[in-house]
Short mmCIF file of C-alpha atoms in Angstrom, two decimals:
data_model
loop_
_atom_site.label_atom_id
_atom_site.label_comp_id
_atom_site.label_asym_id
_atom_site.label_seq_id
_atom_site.Cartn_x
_atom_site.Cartn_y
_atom_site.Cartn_z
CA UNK T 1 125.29 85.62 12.50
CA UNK T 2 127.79 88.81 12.59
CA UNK T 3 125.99 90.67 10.38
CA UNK T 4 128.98 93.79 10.36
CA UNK T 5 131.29 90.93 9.93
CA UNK T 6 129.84 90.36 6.55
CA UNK T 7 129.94 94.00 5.34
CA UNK T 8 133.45 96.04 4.15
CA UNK T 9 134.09 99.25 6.19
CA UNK T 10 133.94 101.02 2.27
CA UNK T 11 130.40 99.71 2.48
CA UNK T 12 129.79 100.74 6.18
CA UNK T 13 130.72 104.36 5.58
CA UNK T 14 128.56 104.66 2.09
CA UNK T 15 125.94 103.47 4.43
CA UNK T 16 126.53 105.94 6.89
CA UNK T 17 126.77 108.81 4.26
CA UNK T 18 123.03 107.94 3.07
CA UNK T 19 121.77 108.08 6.30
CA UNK T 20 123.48 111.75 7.17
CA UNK T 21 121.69 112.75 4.02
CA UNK T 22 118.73 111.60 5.16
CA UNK T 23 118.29 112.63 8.58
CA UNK T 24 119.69 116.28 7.61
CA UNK T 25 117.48 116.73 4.54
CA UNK T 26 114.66 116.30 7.64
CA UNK T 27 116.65 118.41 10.14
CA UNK T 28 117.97 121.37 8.16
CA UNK T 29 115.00 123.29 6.45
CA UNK T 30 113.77 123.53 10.11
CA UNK T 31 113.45 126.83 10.83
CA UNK T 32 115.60 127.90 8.52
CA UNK T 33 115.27 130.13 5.42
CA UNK T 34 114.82 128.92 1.83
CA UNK T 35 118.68 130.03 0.82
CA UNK T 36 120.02 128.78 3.61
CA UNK T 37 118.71 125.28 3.81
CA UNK T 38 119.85 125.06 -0.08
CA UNK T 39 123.50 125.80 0.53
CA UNK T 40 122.87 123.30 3.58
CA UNK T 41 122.20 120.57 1.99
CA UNK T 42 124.05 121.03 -1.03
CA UNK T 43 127.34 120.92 1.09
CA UNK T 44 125.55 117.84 2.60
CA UNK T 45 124.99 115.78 -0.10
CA UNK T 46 128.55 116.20 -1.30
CA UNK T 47 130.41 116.27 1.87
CA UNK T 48 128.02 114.72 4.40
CA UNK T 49 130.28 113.69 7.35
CA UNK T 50 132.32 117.21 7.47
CA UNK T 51 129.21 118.71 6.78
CA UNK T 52 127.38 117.30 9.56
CA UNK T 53 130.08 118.14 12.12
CA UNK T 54 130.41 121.37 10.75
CA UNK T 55 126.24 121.89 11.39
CA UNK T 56 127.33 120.90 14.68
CA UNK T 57 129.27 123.62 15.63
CA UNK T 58 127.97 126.27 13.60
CA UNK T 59 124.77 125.15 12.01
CA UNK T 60 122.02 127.14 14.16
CA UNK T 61 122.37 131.23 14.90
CA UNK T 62 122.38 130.65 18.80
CA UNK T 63 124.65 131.80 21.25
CA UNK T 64 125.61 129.23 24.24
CA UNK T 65 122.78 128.67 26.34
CA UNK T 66 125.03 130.08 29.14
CA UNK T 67 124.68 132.93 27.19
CA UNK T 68 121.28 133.05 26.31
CA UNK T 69 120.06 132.29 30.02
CA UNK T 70 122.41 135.64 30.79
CA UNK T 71 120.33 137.60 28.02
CA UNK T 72 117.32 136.32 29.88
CA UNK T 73 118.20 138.47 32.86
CA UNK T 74 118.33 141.52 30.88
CA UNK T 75 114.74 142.69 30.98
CA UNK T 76 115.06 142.32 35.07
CA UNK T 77 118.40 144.07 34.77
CA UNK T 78 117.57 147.12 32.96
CA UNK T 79 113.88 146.97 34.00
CA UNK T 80 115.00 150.88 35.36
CA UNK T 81 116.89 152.48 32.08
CA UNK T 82 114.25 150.92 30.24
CA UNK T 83 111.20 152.39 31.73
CA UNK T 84 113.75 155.72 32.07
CA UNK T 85 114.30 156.12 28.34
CA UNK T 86 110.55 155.28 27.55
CA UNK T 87 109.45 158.22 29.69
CA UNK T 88 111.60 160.71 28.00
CA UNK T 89 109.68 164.06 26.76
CA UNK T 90 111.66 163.15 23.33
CA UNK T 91 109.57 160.21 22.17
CA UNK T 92 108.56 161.21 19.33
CA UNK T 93 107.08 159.65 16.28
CA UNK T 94 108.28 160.59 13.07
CA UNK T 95 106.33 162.23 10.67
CA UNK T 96 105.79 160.03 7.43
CA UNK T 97 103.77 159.53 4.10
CA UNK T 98 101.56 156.67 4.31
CA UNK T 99 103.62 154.79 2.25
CA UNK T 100 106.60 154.67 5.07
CA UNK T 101 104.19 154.61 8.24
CA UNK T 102 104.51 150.88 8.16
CA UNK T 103 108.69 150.92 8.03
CA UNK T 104 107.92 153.38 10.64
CA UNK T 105 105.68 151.01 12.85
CA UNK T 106 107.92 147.82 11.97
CA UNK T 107 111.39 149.51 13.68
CA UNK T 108 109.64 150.06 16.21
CA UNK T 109 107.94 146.63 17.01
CA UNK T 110 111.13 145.12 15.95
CA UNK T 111 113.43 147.48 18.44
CA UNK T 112 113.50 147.67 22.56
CA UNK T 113 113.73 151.41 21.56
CA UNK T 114 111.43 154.19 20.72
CA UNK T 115 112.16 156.84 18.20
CA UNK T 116 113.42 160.19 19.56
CA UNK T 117 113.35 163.55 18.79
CA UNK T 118 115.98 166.86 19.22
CA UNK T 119 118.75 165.44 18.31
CA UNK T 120 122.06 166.73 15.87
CA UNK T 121 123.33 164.58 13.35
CA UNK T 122 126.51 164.79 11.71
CA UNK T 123 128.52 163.09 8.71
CA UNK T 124 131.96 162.05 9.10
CA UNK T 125 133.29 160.62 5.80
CA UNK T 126 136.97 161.87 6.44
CA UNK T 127 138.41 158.52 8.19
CA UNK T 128 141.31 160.49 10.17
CA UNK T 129 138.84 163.55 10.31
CA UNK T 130 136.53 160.84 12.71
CA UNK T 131 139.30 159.62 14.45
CA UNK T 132 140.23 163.12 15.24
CA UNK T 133 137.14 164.11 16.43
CA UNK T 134 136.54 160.96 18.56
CA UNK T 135 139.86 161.78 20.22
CA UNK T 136 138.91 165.35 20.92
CA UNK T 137 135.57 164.46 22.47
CA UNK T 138 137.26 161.93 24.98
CA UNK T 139 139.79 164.65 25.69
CA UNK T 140 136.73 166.47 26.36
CA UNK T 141 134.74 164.07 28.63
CA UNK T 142 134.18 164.78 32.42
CA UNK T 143 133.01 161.31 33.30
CA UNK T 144 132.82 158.38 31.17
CA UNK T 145 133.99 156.89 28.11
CA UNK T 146 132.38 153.81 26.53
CA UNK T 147 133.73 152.15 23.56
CA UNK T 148 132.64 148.92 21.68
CA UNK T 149 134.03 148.30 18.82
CA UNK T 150 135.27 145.04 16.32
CA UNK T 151 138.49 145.96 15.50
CA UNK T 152 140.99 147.76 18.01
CA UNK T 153 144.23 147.75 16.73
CA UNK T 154 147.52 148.97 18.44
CA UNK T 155 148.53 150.92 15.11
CA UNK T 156 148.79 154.57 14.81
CA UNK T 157 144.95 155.31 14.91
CA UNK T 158 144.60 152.47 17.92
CA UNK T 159 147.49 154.37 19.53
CA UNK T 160 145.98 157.97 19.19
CA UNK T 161 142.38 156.37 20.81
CA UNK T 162 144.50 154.54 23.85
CA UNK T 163 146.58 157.39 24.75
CA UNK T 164 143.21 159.62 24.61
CA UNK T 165 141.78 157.21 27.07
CA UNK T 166 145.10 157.43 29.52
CA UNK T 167 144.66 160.94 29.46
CA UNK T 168 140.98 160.29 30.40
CA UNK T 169 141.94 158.17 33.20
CA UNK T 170 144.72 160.34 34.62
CA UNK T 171 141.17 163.03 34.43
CA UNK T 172 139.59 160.54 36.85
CA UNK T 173 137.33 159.82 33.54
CA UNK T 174 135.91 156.24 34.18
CA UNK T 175 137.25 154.32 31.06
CA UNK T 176 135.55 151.09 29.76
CA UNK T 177 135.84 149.24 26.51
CA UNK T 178 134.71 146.33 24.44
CA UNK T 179 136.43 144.60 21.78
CA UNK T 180 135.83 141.57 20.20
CA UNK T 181 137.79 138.85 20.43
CA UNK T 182 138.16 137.45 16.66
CA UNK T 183 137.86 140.43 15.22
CA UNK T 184 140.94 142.15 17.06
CA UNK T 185 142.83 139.20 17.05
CA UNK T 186 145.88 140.15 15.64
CA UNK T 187 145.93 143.06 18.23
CA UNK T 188 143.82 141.80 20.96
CA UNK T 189 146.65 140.86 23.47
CA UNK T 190 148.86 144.14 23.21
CA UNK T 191 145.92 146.54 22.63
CA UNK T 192 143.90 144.68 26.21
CA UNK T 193 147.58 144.96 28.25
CA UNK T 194 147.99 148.44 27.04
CA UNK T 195 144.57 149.62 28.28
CA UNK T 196 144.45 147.85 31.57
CA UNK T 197 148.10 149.17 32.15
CA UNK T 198 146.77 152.91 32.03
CA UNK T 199 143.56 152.16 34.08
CA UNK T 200 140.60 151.79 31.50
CA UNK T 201 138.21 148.35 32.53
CA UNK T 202 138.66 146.32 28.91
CA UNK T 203 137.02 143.00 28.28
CA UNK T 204 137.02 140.43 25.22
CA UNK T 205 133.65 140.17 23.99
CA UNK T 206 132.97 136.79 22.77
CA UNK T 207 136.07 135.00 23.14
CA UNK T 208 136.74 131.72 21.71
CA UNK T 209 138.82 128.40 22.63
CA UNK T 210 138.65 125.03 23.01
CA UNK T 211 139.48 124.71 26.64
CA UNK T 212 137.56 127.61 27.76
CA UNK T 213 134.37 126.67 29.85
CA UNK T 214 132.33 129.63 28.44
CA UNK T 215 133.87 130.00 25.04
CA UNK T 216 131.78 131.63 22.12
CA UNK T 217 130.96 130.25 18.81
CA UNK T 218 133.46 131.61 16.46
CA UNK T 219 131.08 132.53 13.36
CA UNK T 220 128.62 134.67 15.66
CA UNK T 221 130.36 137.28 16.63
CA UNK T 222 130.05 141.38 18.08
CA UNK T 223 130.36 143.22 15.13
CA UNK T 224 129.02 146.89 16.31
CA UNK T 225 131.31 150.20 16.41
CA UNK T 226 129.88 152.27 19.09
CA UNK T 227 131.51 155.25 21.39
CA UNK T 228 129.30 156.74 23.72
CA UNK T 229 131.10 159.89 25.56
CA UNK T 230 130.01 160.96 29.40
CA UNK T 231 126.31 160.23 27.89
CA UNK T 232 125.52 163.26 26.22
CA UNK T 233 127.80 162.46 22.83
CA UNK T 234 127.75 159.25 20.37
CA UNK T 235 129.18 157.58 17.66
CA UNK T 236 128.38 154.92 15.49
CA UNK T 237 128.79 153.54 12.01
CA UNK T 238 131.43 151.20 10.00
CA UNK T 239 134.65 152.67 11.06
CA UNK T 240 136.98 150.51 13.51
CA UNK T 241 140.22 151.69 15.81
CA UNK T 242 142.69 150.32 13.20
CA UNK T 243 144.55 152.60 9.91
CA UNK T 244 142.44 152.94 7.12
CA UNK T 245 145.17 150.57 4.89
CA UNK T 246 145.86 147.84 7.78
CA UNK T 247 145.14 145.42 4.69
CA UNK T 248 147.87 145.39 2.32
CA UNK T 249 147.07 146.98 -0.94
CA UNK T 250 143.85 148.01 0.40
CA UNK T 251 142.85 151.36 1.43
CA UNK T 252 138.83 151.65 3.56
CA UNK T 253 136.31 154.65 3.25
CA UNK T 254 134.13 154.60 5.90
CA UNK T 255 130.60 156.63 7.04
CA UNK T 256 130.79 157.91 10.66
CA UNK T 257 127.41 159.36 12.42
CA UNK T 258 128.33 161.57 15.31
CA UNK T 259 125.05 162.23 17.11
CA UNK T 260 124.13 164.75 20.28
CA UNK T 261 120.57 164.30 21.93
CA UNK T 262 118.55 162.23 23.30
CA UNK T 263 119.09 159.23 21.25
CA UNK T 264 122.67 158.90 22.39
CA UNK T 265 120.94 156.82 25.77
CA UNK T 266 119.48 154.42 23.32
CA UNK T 267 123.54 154.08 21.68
CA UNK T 268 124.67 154.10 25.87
CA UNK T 269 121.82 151.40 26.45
CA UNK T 270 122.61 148.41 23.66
CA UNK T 271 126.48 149.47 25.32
CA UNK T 272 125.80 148.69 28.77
CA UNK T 273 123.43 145.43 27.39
CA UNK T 274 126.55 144.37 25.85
CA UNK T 275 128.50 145.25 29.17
CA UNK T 276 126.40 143.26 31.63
CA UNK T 277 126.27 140.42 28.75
CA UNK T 278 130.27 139.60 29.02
CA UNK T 279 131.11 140.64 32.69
CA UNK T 280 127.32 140.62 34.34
CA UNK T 281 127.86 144.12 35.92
CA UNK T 282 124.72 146.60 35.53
CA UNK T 283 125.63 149.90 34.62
CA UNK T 284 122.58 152.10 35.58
CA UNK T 285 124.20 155.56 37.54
CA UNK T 286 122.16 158.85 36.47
CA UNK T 287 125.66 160.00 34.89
CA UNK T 288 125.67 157.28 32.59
CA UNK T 289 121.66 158.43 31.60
CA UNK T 290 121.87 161.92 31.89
CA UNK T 291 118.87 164.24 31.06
CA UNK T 292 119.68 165.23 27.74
CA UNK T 293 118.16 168.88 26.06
CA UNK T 294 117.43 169.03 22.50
CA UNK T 295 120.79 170.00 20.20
CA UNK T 296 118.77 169.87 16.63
CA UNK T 297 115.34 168.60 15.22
CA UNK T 298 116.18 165.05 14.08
CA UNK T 299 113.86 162.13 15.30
CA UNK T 300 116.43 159.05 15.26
CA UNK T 301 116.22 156.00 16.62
CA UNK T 302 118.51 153.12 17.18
CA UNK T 303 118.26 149.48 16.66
CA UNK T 304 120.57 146.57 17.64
CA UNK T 305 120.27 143.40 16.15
CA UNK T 306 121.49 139.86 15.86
CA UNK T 307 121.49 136.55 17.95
CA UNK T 308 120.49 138.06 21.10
CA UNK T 309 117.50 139.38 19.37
CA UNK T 310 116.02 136.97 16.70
CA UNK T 311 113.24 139.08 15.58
CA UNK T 312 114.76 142.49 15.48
CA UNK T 313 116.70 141.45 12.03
CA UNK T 314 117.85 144.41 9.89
CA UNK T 315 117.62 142.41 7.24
CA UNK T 316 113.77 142.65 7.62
CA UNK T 317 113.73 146.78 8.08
CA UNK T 318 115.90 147.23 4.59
CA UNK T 319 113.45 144.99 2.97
CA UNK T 320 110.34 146.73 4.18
CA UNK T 321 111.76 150.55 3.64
CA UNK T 322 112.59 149.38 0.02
CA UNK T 323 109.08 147.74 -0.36
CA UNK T 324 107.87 151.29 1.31
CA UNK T 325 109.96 153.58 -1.34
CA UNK T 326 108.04 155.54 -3.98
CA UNK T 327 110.75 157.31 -5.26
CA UNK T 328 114.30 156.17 -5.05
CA UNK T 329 116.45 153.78 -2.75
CA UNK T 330 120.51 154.12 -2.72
CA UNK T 331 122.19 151.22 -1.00
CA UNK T 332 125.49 151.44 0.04
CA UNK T 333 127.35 147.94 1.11
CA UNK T 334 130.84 146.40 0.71
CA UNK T 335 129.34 142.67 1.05
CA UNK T 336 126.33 142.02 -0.71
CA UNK T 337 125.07 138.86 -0.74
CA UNK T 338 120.73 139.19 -0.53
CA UNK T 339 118.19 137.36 0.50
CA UNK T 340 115.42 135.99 -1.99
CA UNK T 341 113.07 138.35 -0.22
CA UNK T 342 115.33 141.89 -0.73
CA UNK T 343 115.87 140.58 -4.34
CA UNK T 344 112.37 140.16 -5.20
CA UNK T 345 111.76 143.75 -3.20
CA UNK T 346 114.52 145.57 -5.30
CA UNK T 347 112.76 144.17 -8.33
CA UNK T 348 109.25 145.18 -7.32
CA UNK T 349 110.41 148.41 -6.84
CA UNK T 350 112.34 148.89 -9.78
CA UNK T 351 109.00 147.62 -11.55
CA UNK T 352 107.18 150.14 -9.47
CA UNK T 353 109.32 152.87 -10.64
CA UNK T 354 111.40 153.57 -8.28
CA UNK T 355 115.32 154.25 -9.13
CA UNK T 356 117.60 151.91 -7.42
CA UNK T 357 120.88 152.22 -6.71
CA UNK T 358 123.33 149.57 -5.60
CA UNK T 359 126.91 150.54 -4.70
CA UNK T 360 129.76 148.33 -3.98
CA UNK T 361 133.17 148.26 -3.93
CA UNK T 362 135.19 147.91 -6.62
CA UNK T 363 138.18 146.99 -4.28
CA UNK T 364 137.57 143.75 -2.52
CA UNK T 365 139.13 141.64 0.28
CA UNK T 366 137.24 138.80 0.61
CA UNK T 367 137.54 136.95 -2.82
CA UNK T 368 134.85 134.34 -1.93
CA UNK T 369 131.92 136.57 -0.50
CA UNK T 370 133.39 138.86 -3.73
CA UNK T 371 132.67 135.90 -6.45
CA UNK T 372 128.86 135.15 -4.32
CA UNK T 373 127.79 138.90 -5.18
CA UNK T 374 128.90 139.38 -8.76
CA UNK T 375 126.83 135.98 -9.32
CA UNK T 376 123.57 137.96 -8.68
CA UNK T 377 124.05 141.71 -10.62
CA UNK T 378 122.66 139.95 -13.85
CA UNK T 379 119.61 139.16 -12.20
CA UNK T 380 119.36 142.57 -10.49
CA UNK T 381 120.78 144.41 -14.29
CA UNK T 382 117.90 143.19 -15.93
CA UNK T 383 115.76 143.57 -13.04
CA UNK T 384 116.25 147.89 -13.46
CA UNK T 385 118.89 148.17 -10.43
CA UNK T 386 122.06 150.46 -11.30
CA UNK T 387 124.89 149.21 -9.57
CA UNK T 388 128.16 151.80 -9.08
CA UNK T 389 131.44 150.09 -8.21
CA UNK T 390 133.72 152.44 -6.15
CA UNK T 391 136.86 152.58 -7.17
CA UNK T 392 140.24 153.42 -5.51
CA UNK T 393 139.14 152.37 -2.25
CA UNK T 394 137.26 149.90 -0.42
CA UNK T 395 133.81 151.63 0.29
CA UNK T 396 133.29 149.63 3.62
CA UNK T 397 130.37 152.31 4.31
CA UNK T 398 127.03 150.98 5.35
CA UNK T 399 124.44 152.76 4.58
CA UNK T 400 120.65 153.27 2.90
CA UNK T 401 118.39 155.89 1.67
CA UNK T 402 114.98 155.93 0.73
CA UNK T 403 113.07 158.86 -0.61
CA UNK T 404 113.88 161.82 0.98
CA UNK T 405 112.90 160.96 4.53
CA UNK T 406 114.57 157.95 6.06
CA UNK T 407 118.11 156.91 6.52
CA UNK T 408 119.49 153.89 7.92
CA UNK T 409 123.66 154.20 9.36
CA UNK T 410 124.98 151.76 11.27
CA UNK T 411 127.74 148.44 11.67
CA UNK T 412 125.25 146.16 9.50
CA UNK T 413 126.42 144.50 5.36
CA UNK T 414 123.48 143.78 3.54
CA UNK T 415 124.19 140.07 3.83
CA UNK T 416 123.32 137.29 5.27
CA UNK T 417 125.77 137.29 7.90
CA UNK T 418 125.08 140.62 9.27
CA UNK T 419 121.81 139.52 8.73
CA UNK T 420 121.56 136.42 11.21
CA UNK T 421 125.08 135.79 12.65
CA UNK T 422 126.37 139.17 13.55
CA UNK T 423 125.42 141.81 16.39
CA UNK T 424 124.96 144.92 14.94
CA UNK T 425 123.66 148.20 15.41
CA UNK T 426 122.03 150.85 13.04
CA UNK T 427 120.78 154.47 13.57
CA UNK T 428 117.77 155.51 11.32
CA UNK T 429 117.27 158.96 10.93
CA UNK T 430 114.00 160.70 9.75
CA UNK T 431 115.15 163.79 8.77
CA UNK T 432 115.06 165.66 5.14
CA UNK T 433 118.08 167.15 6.14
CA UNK T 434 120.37 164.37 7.11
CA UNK T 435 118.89 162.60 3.99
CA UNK T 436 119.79 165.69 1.60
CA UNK T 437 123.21 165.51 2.97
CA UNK T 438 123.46 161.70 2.81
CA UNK T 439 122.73 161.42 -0.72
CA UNK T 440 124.97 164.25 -1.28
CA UNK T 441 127.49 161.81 0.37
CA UNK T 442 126.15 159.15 -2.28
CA UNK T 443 126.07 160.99 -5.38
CA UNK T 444 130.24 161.19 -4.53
CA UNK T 445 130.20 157.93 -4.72
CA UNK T 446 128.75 157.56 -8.06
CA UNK T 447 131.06 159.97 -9.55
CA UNK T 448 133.91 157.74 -7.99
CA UNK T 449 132.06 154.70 -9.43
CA UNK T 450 132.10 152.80 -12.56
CA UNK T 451 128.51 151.59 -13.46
CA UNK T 452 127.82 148.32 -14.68
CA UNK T 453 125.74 148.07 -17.86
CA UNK T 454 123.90 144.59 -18.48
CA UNK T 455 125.40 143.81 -22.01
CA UNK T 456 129.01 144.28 -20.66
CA UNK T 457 128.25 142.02 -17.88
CA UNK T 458 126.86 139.50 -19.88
CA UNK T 459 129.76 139.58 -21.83
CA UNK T 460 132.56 138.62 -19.11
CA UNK T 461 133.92 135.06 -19.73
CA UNK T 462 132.14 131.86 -18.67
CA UNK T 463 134.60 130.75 -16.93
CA UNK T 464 134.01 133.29 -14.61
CA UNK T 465 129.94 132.75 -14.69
CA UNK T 466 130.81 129.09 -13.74
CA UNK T 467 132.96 130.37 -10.97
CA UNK T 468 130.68 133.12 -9.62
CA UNK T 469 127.86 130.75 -9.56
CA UNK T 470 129.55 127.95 -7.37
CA UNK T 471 130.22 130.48 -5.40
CA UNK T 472 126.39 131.77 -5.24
CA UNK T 473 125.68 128.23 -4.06
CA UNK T 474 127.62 128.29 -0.70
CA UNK T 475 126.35 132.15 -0.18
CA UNK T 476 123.99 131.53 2.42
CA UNK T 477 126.48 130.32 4.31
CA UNK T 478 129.64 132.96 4.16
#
């Protein structure tokens, strides 16, 4: 007997639903975090057949095993700049309290990179001031130029960086650049035929399409902003090559770290990783590693992060500095959307008595990740945490302070995504210096902020509650 023949497709699908539900409610929470299996399975049990082909493309954090078998090479690769930058005279370990030594001991398990010290630190919160000064130092360089960055547009500021580079060139200034493919999509094509037509090497990092044979996931993608100039001067932090107001209506301030020392090989090395890791050239000349004196007394060190390195999450560090903090933690972020472990540490520490400080951005441009992180600044309100919302502009700084010794700068949200899917890259800086003139940079803020108070927030309509919190429930995976 035709068993099928007796049962109504209707019937056949319901069927088929159950069994999704089933098999994923086994398959998701492996290996995966608490809030992220929730928002899983949620869409699951809802939606199960677009939610099990969208697991399929996107469910797990992992690159392409083409790609991951390339990363494997790496250690063989850059056996020689590794065992280069370890012998430097500059490793240095900071000098902590005991209550940071751990932070301290953490970055650098979780790092390929020790900390250094001699090195000069400076703030750039002007955005054309940093553009400005990026352009004059590549006028300035004798040898290279590297660039990586998210965004490159072929606007006015994309424009000023390009014909900077042609000059370069015309120098005899080897010119390379990195930009990645989704993120410059709007500007990829013209800004990649502009640059190869004046002589600088430019690739497409993790490019996506259906019909290529090595295409990328789209969700995982190379979000660090890194110039590195002749080796001896670097830049990083959340400023792209694009205008500040490239989105209508919307206007970005952004936190720039230009740095001078011996840390800049550590900013050249995650560069030439991310070099060898799209066109499988090693970049290892003694010009690109140059010995490097001393320009101030800042220990620094930098850590990438993301796919390519599981275990060296940032998400991890900010959670352990703020667990670490006796006095005071300012967190600057334009997407905030936590893990349950940084909430409960930003509530231990509030109940430990430390001041917290959250600031966002009253401006927003991404209305759903928006609507995720107003769902949780009840929770963190009655928790102790003051939270500032810039207004004006959309603070897309990234940044963090804790006490008055550590401070974390670099391409990386405090959310999930920048978190798991993202490549990043921070600089943290022990320094009492750079701190002072970091939190000078944040007390700005909260005079340009309006603070949230917990009654107020309480009182906003429930239809917006209801919204925020649907919202909350797809969070882990925006």
């Amino acid at each position: 007997m035709n068993i099928l023949g007796h049962l109504s497709w209707g019937a056949i699908y319901f069927a088929s639903e159950w069994i999704i539900r089933l098999v994923m409610l086994i398959v998701v929470p492996f290996r995966r975090s608490p809030e992220a299996a929730k928002g899983w399975l949620l869409f699951v049990f809802f939606l199960p057949w677009p939610a099990l082909l969208l697991y399929h493309v996107i469910g797990r954090p992992n690159y392409p095993r083409w790609r991951r078998e390339r990363f494997a090479k790496l250690p063989a690769a850059f056996a020689q700049v590794t065992a280069r930058i370890g012998a430097l005279s500059a490793c240095q370990e900071p000098e902590l309290p005991g209550n940071l030594q751990q932070a301290a001991t953490l970055i650098q398990n979780l790092g390929r990179f020790p900390t250094m010290d001699g090195n000069d630190i400076a703030l750039l919160s002007s955005y054309d001031g940093s553009v400005a000064r990026l352009v004059a130092d590549i006028d300035g360089a004798t040898n290279h130029v590297h660039l990586l960055y998210y965004i490159f547009a072929d606007d006015r500021t994309g424009w000023s960086v390009i014909d900077a580079l042609a000059r370069a060139v015309e120098r005899g200034v080897t010119c390379r650049v990195l930009i990645d493919a989704l993120g410059s999509r709007a500007w990829a094509p013209r800004v990649v035929a502009a640059l190869a037509e004046r002589g600088v090497a430019v690739y497409l990092v993790l490019p996506v399409g259906l019909l290529r044979r090595k295409s990328a996931r789209a969700d995982l993608r190379n979000h660090r902003k890194i110039a590195v100039i002749d080796g001896r001067i670097g830049y990083v932090g959340s400023q792209n090559i694009v205008d500040a107001d490239f989105k209508p209506g919307i206007v970005n301030q952004e936190l720039v770290v230009r740095v001078t020392g011996p840390v800049v090989q550590e900013l050249q090395g995650v560069f030439v990783a991310d070099w060898f890791m799209e066109t499988q050239q090693v970049l290892e000349s003694h010009e690109l590693f140059p010995e490097l004196p001393r320009t101030g007394n800042a220990v620094a060190q930098v850590l990438p992060s993301g796919p390519d390195y599981p275990e060296a999450s940032v998400g991890r560090l900010i959670e352990a500095l703020v667990h670490g903090a006796r006095r005071r933690v300012v967190i600057t972020t334009p997407y905030f959307i936590p893990s349950e472990a940084l909430l409960n540490a930003l509530s231990t520490a509030t109940l430990r008595g430390v001041e917290v400080h959250l600031v966002l951005s009253k401006p927003v441009d991404q209305i759903l990740v928006s609507l995720a992180q107003r769902s949780y600044y009840s929770q963190l309100l009655a928790a102790g945490v003051r939270i500032h919302l810039y207004r004006d502009k959309l603070l897309h700084a990234k940044h963090l302070s804790v006490d008055r010794r550590v401070s974390l700068i670099g391409s990386s949200n405090v959310d999930m995504r920048s978190f798991v899917l993202n490549s990043e890259v921070s600089l943290i800086i022990f320094n009492r210096d750079v701190n002072a003139e970091l939190r000078a940079e944040q007390e700005r803020y909260f005079a340009t902020s309006e603070e949230l108070s917990l009654e107020t927030w309480r009182a906003r309509p429930m239809t917006s509650k209801v919204i925020e919190n649907i919202a909350r429930l797809v969070s882990p995976l925006l």
